[in-house]
């Protein structure tokens, strides 16, 4: 039975020691009471987990979402895919967003025709659109196109993210070099402009590449046949997001592994971070990678001196909000029912106003069909705002 | 970036010791490799969790779902709520399902008119429908109505579950006695028939009641004002599901607590179990309750000598499949993205065929509006079947 009535926020009890799961661990009476666990030696496995994993945290990070169709050029258009919205930046009274745009059906691998589009994000470009109210969007045009034949980005550029820094507008995005085969290793590019409308000037080389340490097995074009899988990002680096944090540039990204397998959390997708003193690199991958064990499209933002992350799609910690004090060591702060995929946040919001202030609204994408995807809006459900 | 290509199942490495999180814990090299965690002392907090919590489990329990509209009387009908489908039983070539049916708008508490319907599950009855193919359903009529004025079930009967046992058809369901106020304490009833079409004969008294140990604060009709909250089920017992297990009757149920608060997993909803040697009781609550720390509508089934559970809506372990060797101590077996709420399973399937064989298809409910809910169908996504 569902109920739509909720209690107001209330303070959570003091947390147990972080030495979780140690033998003989005891917890304050307030924790047992908060968790509705009788203080006896007859604890179910679930109650033991609730104590050990600190399920007595309060609702400060808890949030739920609604999703809505958008108007103007972001209304659904059959035959066109718009997806992977970047964060939103507000310049004057105008919102800007950058996104993946492609047209035409996808045919998958193995057609024998190397020109045929394999995925909805193949043969794509980064476009941008503007809005005054966040609801009606006008598609303005191309922001970053594909490179010339033979360039590292000659097949596809997609999943953009935007950052403003010292009067510059910086885009980071994923790139693929032709031919688009199962074993292609995509990279991350960067382009910089003096205006949100461009022109965006590409750096001459990618700023991030897969870790070069797995080994394919045989010659067949299969991404599942490997002698060794290598690092979590041995195959692909995806969905880059750049933060200027602690005086350095933190390039967060999703890794895909050669010979990907499935686990009890579905796809084995994890995130990493690469750090540079300079905006244009070189970006050095953290020795602590992977920094998540779950996730998919990146969604990170600065909060309270640390970095917050919305982890939705894959892995054992899917559907969580997490926070790290240092941009690297992320702890679970809440478990949401579901959330916006590929979320783009409104960078003009006051992210410090509350743990979930960054998530009050933004853009997301959804699959209408396997071929056509559409950008929609997400909003926080008002009744869940702390 | 999403991909629709998945690896075949492959064996997971041997599990680490269950002494999880103990200082100095070491794990086999295969676990590090499976988790893509470098074997160094520079482990992120996420990588430590992945090792300690055994995120290296394989995909045997992993599943994803699609949902579809139904035909006939289960097509959406404005002004009518059908929700909380029971499991399906097959008698001859006919499927039977039992569910909550109500008509008319809901007005919430505080209207001053005790006759006004407060929730979509208020003033409801248990109805049943039949189908030959699982897609087109015919509403047959009432299975269990409300009791006479003054009876424990005179206000509402809802959230039915069905069990067949020794040629009997047994329904268990939630009951509310008038008046329906915030602090009303609902109970669980049982009715038995010789035929799936009834007549169902009610037991004279409820078989389960809330644990009587919290204390309200003041006289205001608020379910949030308490001096003490009491047990996890001090306010309500919901969504009963009965299993004949190990020669006894296991009555699983959802508990709601007086003074419910929110946690970092949303609503603090947990499940309990009450056990009886006899079908009609008395049912004695397990000393190990609560047996989950998450969940909402019940979905449990027997598998491999134990009991499996689909936990979807609320709490820190929402969106998981769990399994217990003994019907009481549940461990997480997979993390799903989302799943059917209030799932009704097809009891005629061979549940032992695989860990997720019970979930190949079934019924679920969805909110069309706050007033009107509809029963839909869920199916396993074929590409995820092991």
PDB file of N, CA, C and O in Angstrom, chain A residues 146-171:
ATOM      1  N   UNK A 146      32.518  17.020 -36.060  1.00  0.00           N
ATOM      2  CA  UNK A 146      33.523  15.959 -36.182  1.00  0.00           C
ATOM      3  C   UNK A 146      34.769  16.493 -36.899  1.00  0.00           C
ATOM      4  O   UNK A 146      34.699  17.438 -37.681  1.00  0.00           O
ATOM      5  N   UNK A 147      35.903  15.864 -36.610  1.00  0.00           N
ATOM      6  CA  UNK A 147      37.146  16.267 -37.254  1.00  0.00           C
ATOM      7  C   UNK A 147      37.235  15.770 -38.690  1.00  0.00           C
ATOM      8  O   UNK A 147      36.389  14.990 -39.162  1.00  0.00           O
ATOM      9  N   UNK A 148      38.273  16.262 -39.368  1.00  0.00           N
ATOM     10  CA  UNK A 148      38.488  15.815 -40.747  1.00  0.00           C
ATOM     11  C   UNK A 148      38.893  14.348 -40.775  1.00  0.00           C
ATOM     12  O   UNK A 148      39.373  13.803 -39.778  1.00  0.00           O
ATOM     13  N   UNK A 149      38.710  13.711 -41.917  1.00  0.00           N
ATOM     14  CA  UNK A 149      39.036  12.293 -42.066  1.00  0.00           C
ATOM     15  C   UNK A 149      40.461  12.043 -41.591  1.00  0.00           C
ATOM     16  O   UNK A 149      41.397  12.751 -41.983  1.00  0.00           O
ATOM     17  N   UNK A 150      40.620  11.049 -40.739  1.00  0.00           N
ATOM     18  CA  UNK A 150      41.932  10.708 -40.212  1.00  0.00           C
ATOM     19  C   UNK A 150      42.188  11.299 -38.837  1.00  0.00           C
ATOM     20  O   UNK A 150      43.089  10.842 -38.125  1.00  0.00           O
ATOM     21  N   UNK A 151      41.390  12.295 -38.430  1.00  0.00           N
ATOM     22  CA  UNK A 151      41.558  12.879 -37.087  1.00  0.00           C
ATOM     23  C   UNK A 151      41.017  11.922 -36.022  1.00  0.00           C
ATOM     24  O   UNK A 151      40.231  11.020 -36.322  1.00  0.00           O
ATOM     25  N   UNK A 152      41.435  12.141 -34.772  1.00  0.00           N
ATOM     26  CA  UNK A 152      41.014  11.250 -33.670  1.00  0.00           C
ATOM     27  C   UNK A 152      39.511  11.341 -33.435  1.00  0.00           C
ATOM     28  O   UNK A 152      38.937  10.491 -32.760  1.00  0.00           O
ATOM     29  N   UNK A 153      38.873  12.387 -33.963  1.00  0.00           N
ATOM     30  CA  UNK A 153      37.448  12.611 -33.714  1.00  0.00           C
ATOM     31  C   UNK A 153      36.665  12.648 -35.025  1.00  0.00           C
ATOM     32  O   UNK A 153      35.664  13.351 -35.140  1.00  0.00           O
ATOM     33  N   UNK A 154      37.094  11.859 -35.993  1.00  0.00           N
ATOM     34  CA  UNK A 154      36.481  11.976 -37.329  1.00  0.00           C
ATOM     35  C   UNK A 154      35.172  11.205 -37.448  1.00  0.00           C
ATOM     36  O   UNK A 154      34.454  11.366 -38.427  1.00  0.00           O
ATOM     37  N   UNK A 155      34.857  10.352 -36.459  1.00  0.00           N
ATOM     38  CA  UNK A 155      33.639   9.543 -36.581  1.00  0.00           C
ATOM     39  C   UNK A 155      32.476  10.097 -35.753  1.00  0.00           C
ATOM     40  O   UNK A 155      31.334  10.101 -36.198  1.00  0.00           O
ATOM     41  N   UNK A 156      32.755  10.516 -34.508  1.00  0.00           N
ATOM     42  CA  UNK A 156      31.649  10.979 -33.665  1.00  0.00           C
ATOM     43  C   UNK A 156      32.190  11.829 -32.522  1.00  0.00           C
ATOM     44  O   UNK A 156      33.251  11.533 -31.963  1.00  0.00           O
ATOM     45  N   UNK A 157      31.469  12.893 -32.188  1.00  0.00           N
ATOM     46  CA  UNK A 157      31.757  13.681 -30.974  1.00  0.00           C
ATOM     47  C   UNK A 157      30.435  13.831 -30.212  1.00  0.00           C
ATOM     48  O   UNK A 157      29.417  14.186 -30.791  1.00  0.00           O
ATOM     49  N   UNK A 158      30.464  13.553 -28.900  1.00  0.00           N
ATOM     50  CA  UNK A 158      29.192  13.431 -28.175  1.00  0.00           C
ATOM     51  C   UNK A 158      29.416  13.492 -26.670  1.00  0.00           C
ATOM     52  O   UNK A 158      30.535  13.607 -26.197  1.00  0.00           O
ATOM     53  N   UNK A 159      28.310  13.426 -25.919  1.00  0.00           N
ATOM     54  CA  UNK A 159      28.282  13.527 -24.445  1.00  0.00           C
ATOM     55  C   UNK A 159      29.089  14.733 -23.937  1.00  0.00           C
ATOM     56  O   UNK A 159      30.012  14.581 -23.161  1.00  0.00           O
ATOM     57  N   UNK A 160      28.691  15.942 -24.353  1.00  0.00           N
ATOM     58  CA  UNK A 160      29.429  17.125 -23.918  1.00  0.00           C
ATOM     59  C   UNK A 160      29.112  17.514 -22.484  1.00  0.00           C
ATOM     60  O   UNK A 160      28.026  17.243 -21.968  1.00  0.00           O
ATOM     61  N   UNK A 161      30.085  18.171 -21.870  1.00  0.00           N
ATOM     62  CA  UNK A 161      29.843  18.868 -20.609  1.00  0.00           C
ATOM     63  C   UNK A 161      30.478  20.244 -20.746  1.00  0.00           C
ATOM     64  O   UNK A 161      31.434  20.412 -21.518  1.00  0.00           O
ATOM     65  N   UNK A 162      29.922  21.224 -20.039  1.00  0.00           N
ATOM     66  CA  UNK A 162      30.399  22.600 -20.166  1.00  0.00           C
ATOM     67  C   UNK A 162      30.900  23.093 -18.813  1.00  0.00           C
ATOM     68  O   UNK A 162      30.361  22.733 -17.764  1.00  0.00           O
ATOM     69  N   UNK A 163      31.956  23.893 -18.859  1.00  0.00           N
ATOM     70  CA  UNK A 163      32.441  24.577 -17.663  1.00  0.00           C
ATOM     71  C   UNK A 163      32.813  26.000 -18.058  1.00  0.00           C
ATOM     72  O   UNK A 163      33.343  26.221 -19.153  1.00  0.00           O
ATOM     73  N   UNK A 164      32.518  26.955 -17.189  1.00  0.00           N
ATOM     74  CA  UNK A 164      33.000  28.322 -17.411  1.00  0.00           C
ATOM     75  C   UNK A 164      34.158  28.557 -16.463  1.00  0.00           C
ATOM     76  O   UNK A 164      34.127  28.127 -15.297  1.00  0.00           O
ATOM     77  N   UNK A 165      35.205  29.217 -16.978  1.00  0.00           N
ATOM     78  CA  UNK A 165      36.390  29.457 -16.151  1.00  0.00           C
ATOM     79  C   UNK A 165      37.154  30.634 -16.745  1.00  0.00           C
ATOM     80  O   UNK A 165      37.510  30.620 -17.922  1.00  0.00           O
ATOM     81  N   UNK A 166      37.382  31.653 -15.925  1.00  0.00           N
ATOM     82  CA  UNK A 166      38.154  32.838 -16.338  1.00  0.00           C
ATOM     83  C   UNK A 166      37.693  33.351 -17.703  1.00  0.00           C
ATOM     84  O   UNK A 166      38.494  33.500 -18.632  1.00  0.00           O
ATOM     85  N   UNK A 167      36.388  33.598 -17.790  1.00  0.00           N
ATOM     86  CA  UNK A 167      35.778  34.167 -18.999  1.00  0.00           C
ATOM     87  C   UNK A 167      35.860  33.268 -20.223  1.00  0.00           C
ATOM     88  O   UNK A 167      35.615  33.720 -21.351  1.00  0.00           O
ATOM     89  N   UNK A 168      36.212  32.006 -20.012  1.00  0.00           N
ATOM     90  CA  UNK A 168      36.207  31.057 -21.121  1.00  0.00           C
ATOM     91  C   UNK A 168      35.047  30.075 -20.953  1.00  0.00           C
ATOM     92  O   UNK A 168      34.625  29.784 -19.827  1.00  0.00           O
ATOM     93  N   UNK A 169      34.582  29.573 -22.080  1.00  0.00           N
ATOM     94  CA  UNK A 169      33.567  28.523 -22.096  1.00  0.00           C
ATOM     95  C   UNK A 169      34.264  27.264 -22.605  1.00  0.00           C
ATOM     96  O   UNK A 169      34.813  27.262 -23.719  1.00  0.00           O
ATOM     97  N   UNK A 170      34.281  26.234 -21.757  1.00  0.00           N
ATOM     98  CA  UNK A 170      35.055  25.036 -22.066  1.00  0.00           C
ATOM     99  C   UNK A 170      34.110  23.859 -22.238  1.00  0.00           C
ATOM    100  O   UNK A 170      33.283  23.587 -21.372  1.00  0.00           O
ATOM    101  N   UNK A 171      34.222  23.167 -23.344  1.00  0.00           N
ATOM    102  CA  UNK A 171      33.482  21.929 -23.556  1.00  0.00           C
ATOM    103  C   UNK A 171      34.444  20.748 -23.497  1.00  0.00           C
ATOM    104  O   UNK A 171      35.550  20.808 -24.058  1.00  0.00           O
TER     105      UNK A 171
END
